[in-house]
Coordinates of C-alpha atoms in Angstrom, one line a residue:
M1 CA 86.2 95.5 102.9
S2 CA 87.0 96.0 106.5
G3 CA 90.6 96.7 105.6
H4 CA 89.4 100.2 104.4
R5 CA 87.6 101.4 107.4
T6 CA 88.6 104.8 108.4
T7 CA 88.9 107.0 111.5
A8 CA 86.8 105.9 114.5
T9 CA 84.9 109.2 114.6
D10 CA 84.1 111.3 111.6
P11 CA 86.2 114.5 111.8
Y12 CA 83.2 116.4 110.3
F13 CA 80.5 115.0 112.7
P14 CA 82.4 113.7 115.7
A15 CA 79.1 113.3 117.7
S16 CA 77.6 111.0 115.2
G17 CA 77.7 107.2 115.3
D18 CA 79.7 104.8 117.6
S19 CA 82.6 102.9 116.1
R20 CA 82.7 100.4 119.1
Y21 CA 80.2 98.1 117.4
R22 CA 78.5 97.5 114.0
V23 CA 74.9 96.9 113.0
H24 CA 74.3 94.2 110.3
R25 CA 70.4 94.4 110.2
Y26 CA 67.7 96.8 111.2
E27 CA 63.9 95.7 111.4
I28 CA 61.8 98.8 111.7
A29 CA 58.1 98.9 112.0
L30 CA 56.4 102.3 111.9
E31 CA 52.9 103.6 112.3
Y32 CA 52.6 107.1 110.8
R33 CA 49.5 109.4 110.8
P34 CA 50.1 112.3 108.4
G35 CA 47.5 114.8 109.8
P36 CA 49.1 115.1 113.3
N37 CA 52.5 114.1 111.8
R38 CA 52.6 111.4 114.5
L39 CA 55.1 108.5 114.4
A40 CA 55.4 105.5 116.6
G41 CA 58.0 102.9 115.8
T42 CA 59.8 99.7 117.1
A43 CA 63.2 98.7 115.9
R44 CA 65.2 95.6 116.3
L45 CA 68.8 95.9 115.6
S46 CA 71.2 92.9 115.2
A47 CA 74.7 94.1 116.0
I48 CA 78.2 92.9 116.7
A49 CA 80.5 94.3 119.3
G50 CA 83.9 95.4 118.1
R51 CA 87.4 94.4 119.5
A52 CA 86.8 95.5 123.1
P53 CA 84.0 94.4 125.4
L54 CA 81.1 96.9 125.5
T55 CA 80.3 98.2 128.9
E56 CA 78.2 100.8 127.1
F57 CA 77.3 101.9 123.5
A58 CA 75.3 104.6 121.8
L59 CA 72.6 105.0 119.2
D60 CA 71.6 108.2 117.4
L61 CA 68.0 109.2 118.0
A62 CA 66.2 112.5 118.1
A63 CA 64.1 113.7 121.0
F64 CA 61.3 111.0 120.9
K65 CA 59.6 109.5 123.9
I66 CA 61.2 106.1 124.6
G67 CA 58.9 103.3 125.5
R68 CA 60.7 100.0 125.9
L69 CA 64.3 99.4 125.5
Q70 CA 66.1 96.0 125.7
V71 CA 69.4 94.5 124.9
D72 CA 69.3 90.8 124.5
G73 CA 65.9 90.7 126.0
R74 CA 67.0 92.4 129.2
T75 CA 66.3 96.0 130.3
P76 CA 69.6 98.2 130.4
H77 CA 70.3 101.4 132.1
Y78 CA 70.1 104.3 129.6
T79 CA 70.1 108.1 129.1
H80 CA 68.6 109.9 126.2
R81 CA 69.6 113.6 125.5
G82 CA 71.2 115.7 122.8
G83 CA 70.3 113.1 120.0
K84 CA 72.1 110.3 121.9
L85 CA 70.7 107.2 123.4
R86 CA 73.4 105.9 125.7
I87 CA 72.9 102.4 126.7
R88 CA 74.7 100.4 129.5
P89 CA 73.7 96.7 129.3
P90 CA 73.1 94.7 132.4
K91 CA 76.5 93.1 132.0
P92 CA 79.3 94.0 129.5
L93 CA 79.0 92.5 126.0
P94 CA 82.1 90.4 125.2
A95 CA 84.3 91.5 122.3
G96 CA 83.0 90.1 119.0
A97 CA 79.7 89.1 120.5
A98 CA 76.4 89.2 118.5
F99 CA 73.6 91.1 120.3
T100 CA 70.3 92.6 119.7
V101 CA 68.8 96.0 120.6
E102 CA 65.0 96.6 120.7
V103 CA 63.8 100.2 120.9
H104 CA 60.1 101.5 121.0
W105 CA 59.8 105.2 120.4
S106 CA 57.1 107.8 119.5
G107 CA 56.4 111.4 118.9
N108 CA 56.3 114.1 116.2
P109 CA 59.3 113.7 113.9
Q110 CA 61.1 117.0 113.2
P111 CA 64.1 117.5 110.8
V112 CA 67.5 117.6 112.5
R113 CA 68.9 121.2 112.3
S114 CA 72.0 121.7 110.3
P115 CA 74.0 124.3 108.4
W116 CA 72.1 123.1 105.3
G117 CA 68.6 123.4 106.8
G118 CA 66.4 120.6 108.2
L119 CA 67.7 117.0 107.4
G120 CA 65.8 113.7 107.7
W121 CA 62.1 113.5 108.2
E122 CA 60.2 116.2 106.5
E123 CA 56.5 116.8 106.9
L124 CA 54.9 117.7 103.6
T125 CA 51.6 119.4 102.7
D126 CA 50.1 115.9 102.4
G127 CA 52.4 113.2 103.5
A128 CA 56.2 113.0 104.4
L129 CA 59.6 112.3 103.0
V130 CA 63.0 111.4 104.3
A131 CA 66.2 113.1 103.0
S132 CA 68.9 112.4 105.4
Q133 CA 72.3 113.3 104.0
P134 CA 74.6 113.6 105.8
V135 CA 73.3 113.2 109.5
G136 CA 69.5 113.2 109.3
A137 CA 68.6 109.6 109.9
P138 CA 68.1 109.9 113.6
S139 CA 65.2 112.2 112.9
W140 CA 63.1 109.1 112.6
Y141 CA 64.7 105.9 113.7
P142 CA 67.5 104.8 116.2
C143 CA 70.7 104.1 114.2
N144 CA 74.4 103.9 114.3
D145 CA 74.7 107.0 112.1
R146 CA 78.0 106.6 110.3
P147 CA 78.3 106.0 106.6
A148 CA 80.8 103.1 106.9
D149 CA 78.4 101.1 109.1
K150 CA 76.2 99.4 106.4
A151 CA 73.4 97.0 107.1
S152 CA 70.4 95.3 105.6
Y153 CA 67.0 96.7 106.3
Q154 CA 63.3 95.6 106.7
I155 CA 60.9 98.5 106.9
S156 CA 57.2 98.2 107.6
V157 CA 55.0 101.3 107.5
N158 CA 51.4 101.4 108.5
T159 CA 49.6 104.5 107.3
P160 CA 46.1 105.5 106.1
S161 CA 45.0 103.6 103.0
P162 CA 44.8 106.5 100.4
Y163 CA 48.7 107.0 100.9
T164 CA 51.4 105.2 98.9
V165 CA 54.6 104.3 100.8
A166 CA 57.8 104.2 98.8
A167 CA 61.1 102.9 100.3
G168 CA 64.3 101.5 98.9
G169 CA 64.4 97.8 98.2
R170 CA 61.7 95.2 97.2
L171 CA 58.0 95.5 98.2
L172 CA 57.4 92.3 100.0
T173 CA 53.8 92.8 101.1
R174 CA 51.1 95.4 101.1
T175 CA 48.2 94.5 103.5
A176 CA 45.0 96.5 103.7
K177 CA 42.9 96.6 106.9
A178 CA 39.8 98.6 107.6
S179 CA 41.3 102.0 107.0
T180 CA 45.1 101.5 107.0
T181 CA 47.5 99.7 104.9
T182 CA 50.8 98.2 105.9
W183 CA 53.7 98.3 103.4
V184 CA 56.7 96.1 104.0
Y185 CA 59.9 96.6 102.2
E186 CA 63.1 94.6 102.2
Q187 CA 66.6 96.1 101.2
T188 CA 69.1 93.2 101.3
A189 CA 72.0 95.3 100.1
P190 CA 74.2 96.8 102.8
T191 CA 73.0 100.2 103.3
S192 CA 74.3 103.4 105.2
S193 CA 71.8 105.0 107.6
Y194 CA 71.8 108.3 105.7
L195 CA 70.7 106.3 102.5
V196 CA 67.5 104.9 104.0
G197 CA 64.9 106.6 102.0
L198 CA 61.1 106.9 102.6
S199 CA 58.3 108.8 101.0
I200 CA 54.7 108.8 102.0
G201 CA 52.1 110.5 99.6
M202 CA 49.2 110.5 97.2
Y203 CA 51.0 109.0 94.2
Q204 CA 50.1 107.0 91.0
T205 CA 52.7 104.2 90.4
V206 CA 54.0 103.6 86.9
L207 CA 56.7 101.3 85.5
L208 CA 59.5 102.8 83.4
G209 CA 60.2 100.7 80.3
D210 CA 60.1 96.9 80.2
P211 CA 63.3 95.6 82.0
G212 CA 63.1 92.3 79.9
L213 CA 65.0 89.3 81.1
G214 CA 67.9 90.2 83.5
G215 CA 67.0 93.9 83.2
V216 CA 66.6 96.2 86.2
P217 CA 62.9 96.8 87.3
Q218 CA 62.3 100.6 87.3
S219 CA 59.2 102.2 88.8
A220 CA 58.0 105.6 89.8
H221 CA 55.6 107.2 92.2
V222 CA 54.2 110.4 90.8
P223 CA 51.4 112.8 91.7
A224 CA 48.6 112.1 89.0
H225 CA 48.7 115.7 87.7
L226 CA 52.3 115.4 86.7
L227 CA 52.2 112.1 84.9
A228 CA 52.1 113.5 81.3
K229 CA 55.2 115.7 82.0
F230 CA 56.9 113.0 83.9
S231 CA 56.7 110.5 81.2
R232 CA 58.5 112.8 78.8
D233 CA 61.1 113.9 81.3
F234 CA 62.0 110.4 82.5
A235 CA 61.5 108.7 79.1
R236 CA 65.4 108.1 78.7
Q237 CA 66.0 106.8 82.1
P238 CA 66.0 103.2 81.0
A239 CA 68.6 104.1 78.2
M240 CA 70.7 105.8 81.0
M241 CA 70.4 102.6 83.0
R242 CA 71.7 100.5 80.0
L243 CA 74.6 103.1 79.4
F244 CA 75.7 103.2 83.0
E245 CA 75.6 99.3 83.3
E246 CA 77.8 99.3 80.2
L247 CA 80.3 101.9 81.6
F248 CA 80.2 101.1 85.3
G249 CA 79.3 97.5 85.4
P250 CA 76.1 95.7 86.6
Y251 CA 73.5 97.9 88.5
P252 CA 74.5 97.0 92.1
L253 CA 70.9 96.7 93.6
G254 CA 67.8 94.8 92.9
E255 CA 65.5 97.5 91.6
Y256 CA 65.3 101.4 91.0
T257 CA 62.5 103.6 92.1
V258 CA 62.0 107.3 91.7
V259 CA 59.5 109.4 93.6
V260 CA 58.2 112.9 92.6
A261 CA 57.1 114.7 95.8
D262 CA 54.1 117.0 95.3
E263 CA 56.2 120.1 96.1
D264 CA 59.5 121.8 95.3
L265 CA 62.7 120.4 96.5
D266 CA 66.0 122.3 96.5
V267 CA 67.8 119.4 94.9
P268 CA 66.9 115.8 94.3
V269 CA 68.1 113.3 96.9
E270 CA 69.6 109.9 96.4
A271 CA 68.8 107.0 98.6
Q272 CA 69.5 103.2 98.3
G273 CA 67.7 102.1 95.3
L274 CA 65.5 105.2 95.4
S275 CA 65.8 108.8 94.3
L276 CA 63.5 111.7 95.3
F277 CA 62.7 114.7 93.0
G278 CA 60.5 117.7 93.4
V279 CA 57.7 119.2 91.2
N280 CA 60.3 121.8 90.1
H281 CA 62.3 118.9 88.5
V282 CA 59.5 117.9 86.3
D283 CA 58.8 120.4 83.4
G284 CA 57.9 118.3 80.4
V285 CA 60.9 119.4 78.3
R286 CA 63.6 117.3 80.0
G287 CA 65.0 120.4 81.8
S288 CA 66.4 118.3 84.7
E289 CA 67.7 115.3 82.7
R290 CA 71.2 115.7 84.0
L291 CA 69.9 115.4 87.5
I292 CA 68.2 112.1 86.6
A293 CA 71.5 110.8 85.3
H294 CA 73.2 112.2 88.5
E295 CA 70.9 110.5 91.0
L296 CA 71.0 107.1 89.1
A297 CA 74.8 107.2 89.1
H298 CA 74.9 107.5 92.8
Q299 CA 73.5 103.9 93.0
W300 CA 77.0 102.8 92.1
F301 CA 79.1 105.7 93.4
G302 CA 78.0 106.6 97.0
N303 CA 75.4 103.9 97.6
S304 CA 77.2 100.7 96.6
V305 CA 80.7 102.1 96.9
T306 CA 80.4 104.1 100.0
I307 CA 82.8 106.6 101.7
G308 CA 84.3 105.7 105.0
D309 CA 83.6 109.2 106.4
W310 CA 82.4 112.5 105.0
R311 CA 85.9 114.0 104.1
H312 CA 85.7 111.7 101.0
I313 CA 82.4 113.0 99.7
W314 CA 84.0 114.0 96.3
L315 CA 84.1 110.3 95.6
N316 CA 80.3 110.3 95.5
E317 CA 79.7 113.7 93.9
G318 CA 82.6 113.9 91.4
F319 CA 81.6 110.5 89.9
A320 CA 77.9 111.4 89.7
K321 CA 78.8 114.8 88.1
Y322 CA 81.0 113.0 85.6
A323 CA 78.1 110.6 85.0
E324 CA 76.0 113.5 83.9
W325 CA 78.8 114.5 81.4
L326 CA 79.1 110.9 80.1
W327 CA 75.3 110.7 79.6
S328 CA 75.4 114.0 77.7
E329 CA 78.3 112.8 75.5
R330 CA 76.7 109.5 74.8
S331 CA 73.2 110.8 74.2
G332 CA 74.0 113.4 71.6
G333 CA 74.6 116.4 73.8
R334 CA 77.8 118.3 74.6
T335 CA 80.9 116.1 75.0
A336 CA 82.6 115.6 78.3
Q337 CA 85.5 117.8 77.0
E338 CA 83.0 120.6 76.3
L339 CA 81.4 120.3 79.7
A340 CA 84.8 120.1 81.4
L341 CA 85.7 123.4 79.6
A342 CA 82.6 125.2 81.0
A343 CA 83.2 123.8 84.4
H344 CA 86.8 124.8 84.4
R345 CA 85.9 128.5 83.2
L346 CA 83.3 128.6 86.1
L347 CA 85.9 127.4 88.7
A348 CA 88.7 129.7 87.4
A349 CA 86.5 132.7 88.2
Q350 CA 85.8 131.6 91.9
P351 CA 88.0 131.6 95.0
Q352 CA 90.7 128.7 95.0
D353 CA 90.3 127.6 98.7
L354 CA 88.8 124.3 98.2
I355 CA 90.6 121.1 98.9
L356 CA 88.7 118.3 97.1
A357 CA 89.8 115.3 99.1
D358 CA 89.1 117.2 102.5
P359 CA 86.9 120.2 101.9
G360 CA 85.9 120.8 105.6
R361 CA 82.3 120.5 106.8
K362 CA 81.5 124.0 105.7
L363 CA 82.3 123.3 101.9
M364 CA 81.3 119.6 101.6
F365 CA 78.1 120.5 99.6
D366 CA 79.6 123.6 97.8
D367 CA 79.0 123.6 94.0
R368 CA 82.6 123.8 93.5
L369 CA 83.2 120.4 95.0
Y370 CA 80.9 118.9 92.3
Q371 CA 82.4 120.7 89.4
R372 CA 85.9 120.2 90.5
G373 CA 85.2 116.5 91.3
G374 CA 83.8 116.0 87.7
L375 CA 87.0 117.7 86.4
A376 CA 89.3 115.5 88.5
V377 CA 87.6 112.4 87.1
H378 CA 88.0 113.9 83.6
A379 CA 91.6 114.6 84.2
I380 CA 92.1 111.0 85.2
R381 CA 90.4 109.9 81.9
C382 CA 92.6 112.2 79.9
A383 CA 95.7 110.7 81.6
L384 CA 94.7 107.1 81.3
G385 CA 93.0 107.0 77.9
D386 CA 89.4 105.7 77.3
G387 CA 90.5 102.0 77.3
A388 CA 92.2 102.0 80.6
F389 CA 89.9 104.6 82.2
F390 CA 86.7 102.7 81.6
R391 CA 88.4 99.5 82.8
M392 CA 89.5 101.4 85.9
L393 CA 86.0 102.7 86.6
R394 CA 84.2 99.3 86.1
D395 CA 86.8 97.6 88.5
W396 CA 86.3 100.3 91.0
A397 CA 82.6 99.7 91.2
G398 CA 83.1 96.0 90.9
V399 CA 85.9 95.4 93.4
H400 CA 84.3 97.6 96.1
R401 CA 80.7 96.7 95.4
H402 CA 78.8 97.1 98.7
G403 CA 82.1 98.1 100.3
V404 CA 83.7 101.1 102.0
V405 CA 86.4 103.3 100.5
T406 CA 88.5 106.4 101.0
T407 CA 90.4 108.7 98.6
A408 CA 93.8 106.9 99.4
V409 CA 92.2 103.6 98.3
F410 CA 91.0 105.3 95.1
T411 CA 94.4 106.9 94.3
A412 CA 96.0 103.5 94.7
H413 CA 93.5 102.0 92.4
V414 CA 94.0 104.5 89.7
A415 CA 97.8 104.1 89.7
R416 CA 97.4 100.5 88.6
Y417 CA 95.8 101.4 85.4
A418 CA 98.0 104.4 84.5
P419 CA 100.5 104.1 81.6
E420 CA 102.8 106.5 83.4
P421 CA 102.8 107.9 87.1
V422 CA 99.9 109.9 88.0
E423 CA 100.7 110.9 91.6
G424 CA 101.5 114.5 90.6
L425 CA 98.1 114.8 88.7
L426 CA 96.2 113.4 91.5
T427 CA 97.9 115.5 94.2
S428 CA 97.2 118.7 92.3
W429 CA 93.5 117.9 91.7
L430 CA 92.8 116.3 95.1
H431 CA 95.1 117.8 97.7
E432 CA 95.9 121.3 96.6
P433 CA 93.6 124.2 96.5
A434 CA 94.9 125.9 93.2
L435 CA 92.9 124.9 90.1
P436 CA 95.1 122.9 87.8
P437 CA 95.1 123.6 83.9
L438 CA 92.2 122.2 82.0
P439 CA 92.8 118.5 81.2
T440 CA 92.5 117.8 77.4
T441 CA 92.0 114.4 75.8
R442 CA 95.0 113.3 73.8
P443 CA 95.1 111.1 70.8
L444 CA 95.7 107.6 72.0
P445 CA 97.2 104.5 70.5
P446 CA 94.4 101.9 69.8
R447 CA 93.7 99.9 73.0
P448 CA 91.7 96.7 73.3
T449 CA 88.0 97.4 74.0
Y450 CA 86.6 96.6 77.3
P451 CA 85.1 94.0 77.8
P452 CA 87.4 92.4 75.3
T453 CA 85.5 91.2 72.1
S454 CA 85.9 87.7 71.0
S455 CA 88.3 87.1 68.1
G456 CA 86.9 86.8 64.7
P457 CA 84.8 89.3 62.7
A458 CA 82.9 91.9 64.7
N459 CA 79.0 91.3 64.7
G460 CA 76.5 94.1 64.0

C-alpha cells in the first residue's frame, strides 16, 4: 500500500511522528504498579530508514526518565524534551537500512494534554487504561506516532497478581510469580501507534458465544458486579460479527476483546482487536447497542483500513456510523433510510461550516462529522444501488486490508462501481460545506447478489 502514503507531516499534528523512517515491529516490556502509578519499560523497535541516510531521527515519548538508549547496540547522542526523543546515531544510517532502537524509560505516566482532554495513559481508581486517539500513544511508550506507520507488537506487562491485563492480540503466556503476574500479548496485524490498547483492572473474563470452526474468538473483561447486565447488553455482538463479516468481508484480525472499565467513560474507544467501554455503557437494556456495533465496525474501517493522516478521519467515523445504521436495519430496528432522515434533520439545523474530507483539527471529532459521514456513505449507497454498493464496500475492506488510504483513494474506488458518474455527488458531500439534499433509495433493476450464488435452485 506504499503508493498511498500521504504527506510527510500530518497537517493537524505536525509535531507528531517522523516520516524519515518506519517501524515494522515493537517489543515492549512494562512493569506497572497501580498504587503509585509507577511505570518502567523497555522497548525494542525494529525499523527501516527511508530514502535518505539518517543522520538523526526522532521518537515521540512523554516526560519520562530515560535509562539506557541504544541504536544497533551502540550509544547515540540524544536530547529529550517537549515529547520528542531526538536521536543522533554514532554514524549515519544508510538509506533503506534496517536498524534497531532500544529504550529504557520510567516514571509516572500522565495523559497527554489536548483540546479533547487527556489522551493516552489514564490512571483509574483501581488500575489503568490507554485510549490514545489521536496522539496519546507517547504517554506510555516511545513510538513513531503517525497513523500511517503500522507495525506488529509484542507487549509484556508485569503487574500485581489480582489484576487482569487486557491488550489487543493473542495472549501468548501468563506467568505468575510470588506476587506478580506477567502477561504477554502478540498482535501480528500491522497496527497504528494510537490503536495499541491496554487495560489493567479487576475483571472477570467471559467468552462471548461459541465461535465454532473458523469463527472469531470473542472475549470480554468485565467487573464482576456488571456481569448480569453485560451479558444482556452484549448478547447480540456475535450476531453483529456475523453480519459485518457478510457485509464487509472476513474479520481482519485474529480475535476481538471488549473491556468494561469500572468507571464512566465519555465515549467507548476502539483499539486494534480491542474496544473499551465504561460502566455508563452497560445498563442491562441494550441502551448502548449502537456503540457496540460502531466499535466493532472500526476493526475493519480505521484499524485494518487506516487513514494516512488525520484529515481523512471521516473514513473511520463515517463507516462506523453507517455500520450502526446497517445493524439497526438488519436486526429489526429503524432502516438506514429512516436513520439518514433523522441525521439529515439534525444537521440541517446546525451550522454548515464543516468540510467532511478536511474538517480541520478543531472539528475532527465534532458529532456533525460522524452524522455527515454516515449520510455520505448512505448517499453513495443510494447512487450505486445495493448490489454495487456492497460489492464496493467488501472490496474496499479487502483490497486495502492492513493498508493505508486517503479520501482520494476512496473516491477513485467508488467511481469504479458507479453505474453513472458520481464525481458531483462525492464533491458535494465530501468537499463542500453546504449540506446536500437527503439521499433517497431508488427502485433498482435486479442485480446479481454478492457473492454470486451458484446456478441452480437456491438452497434454504
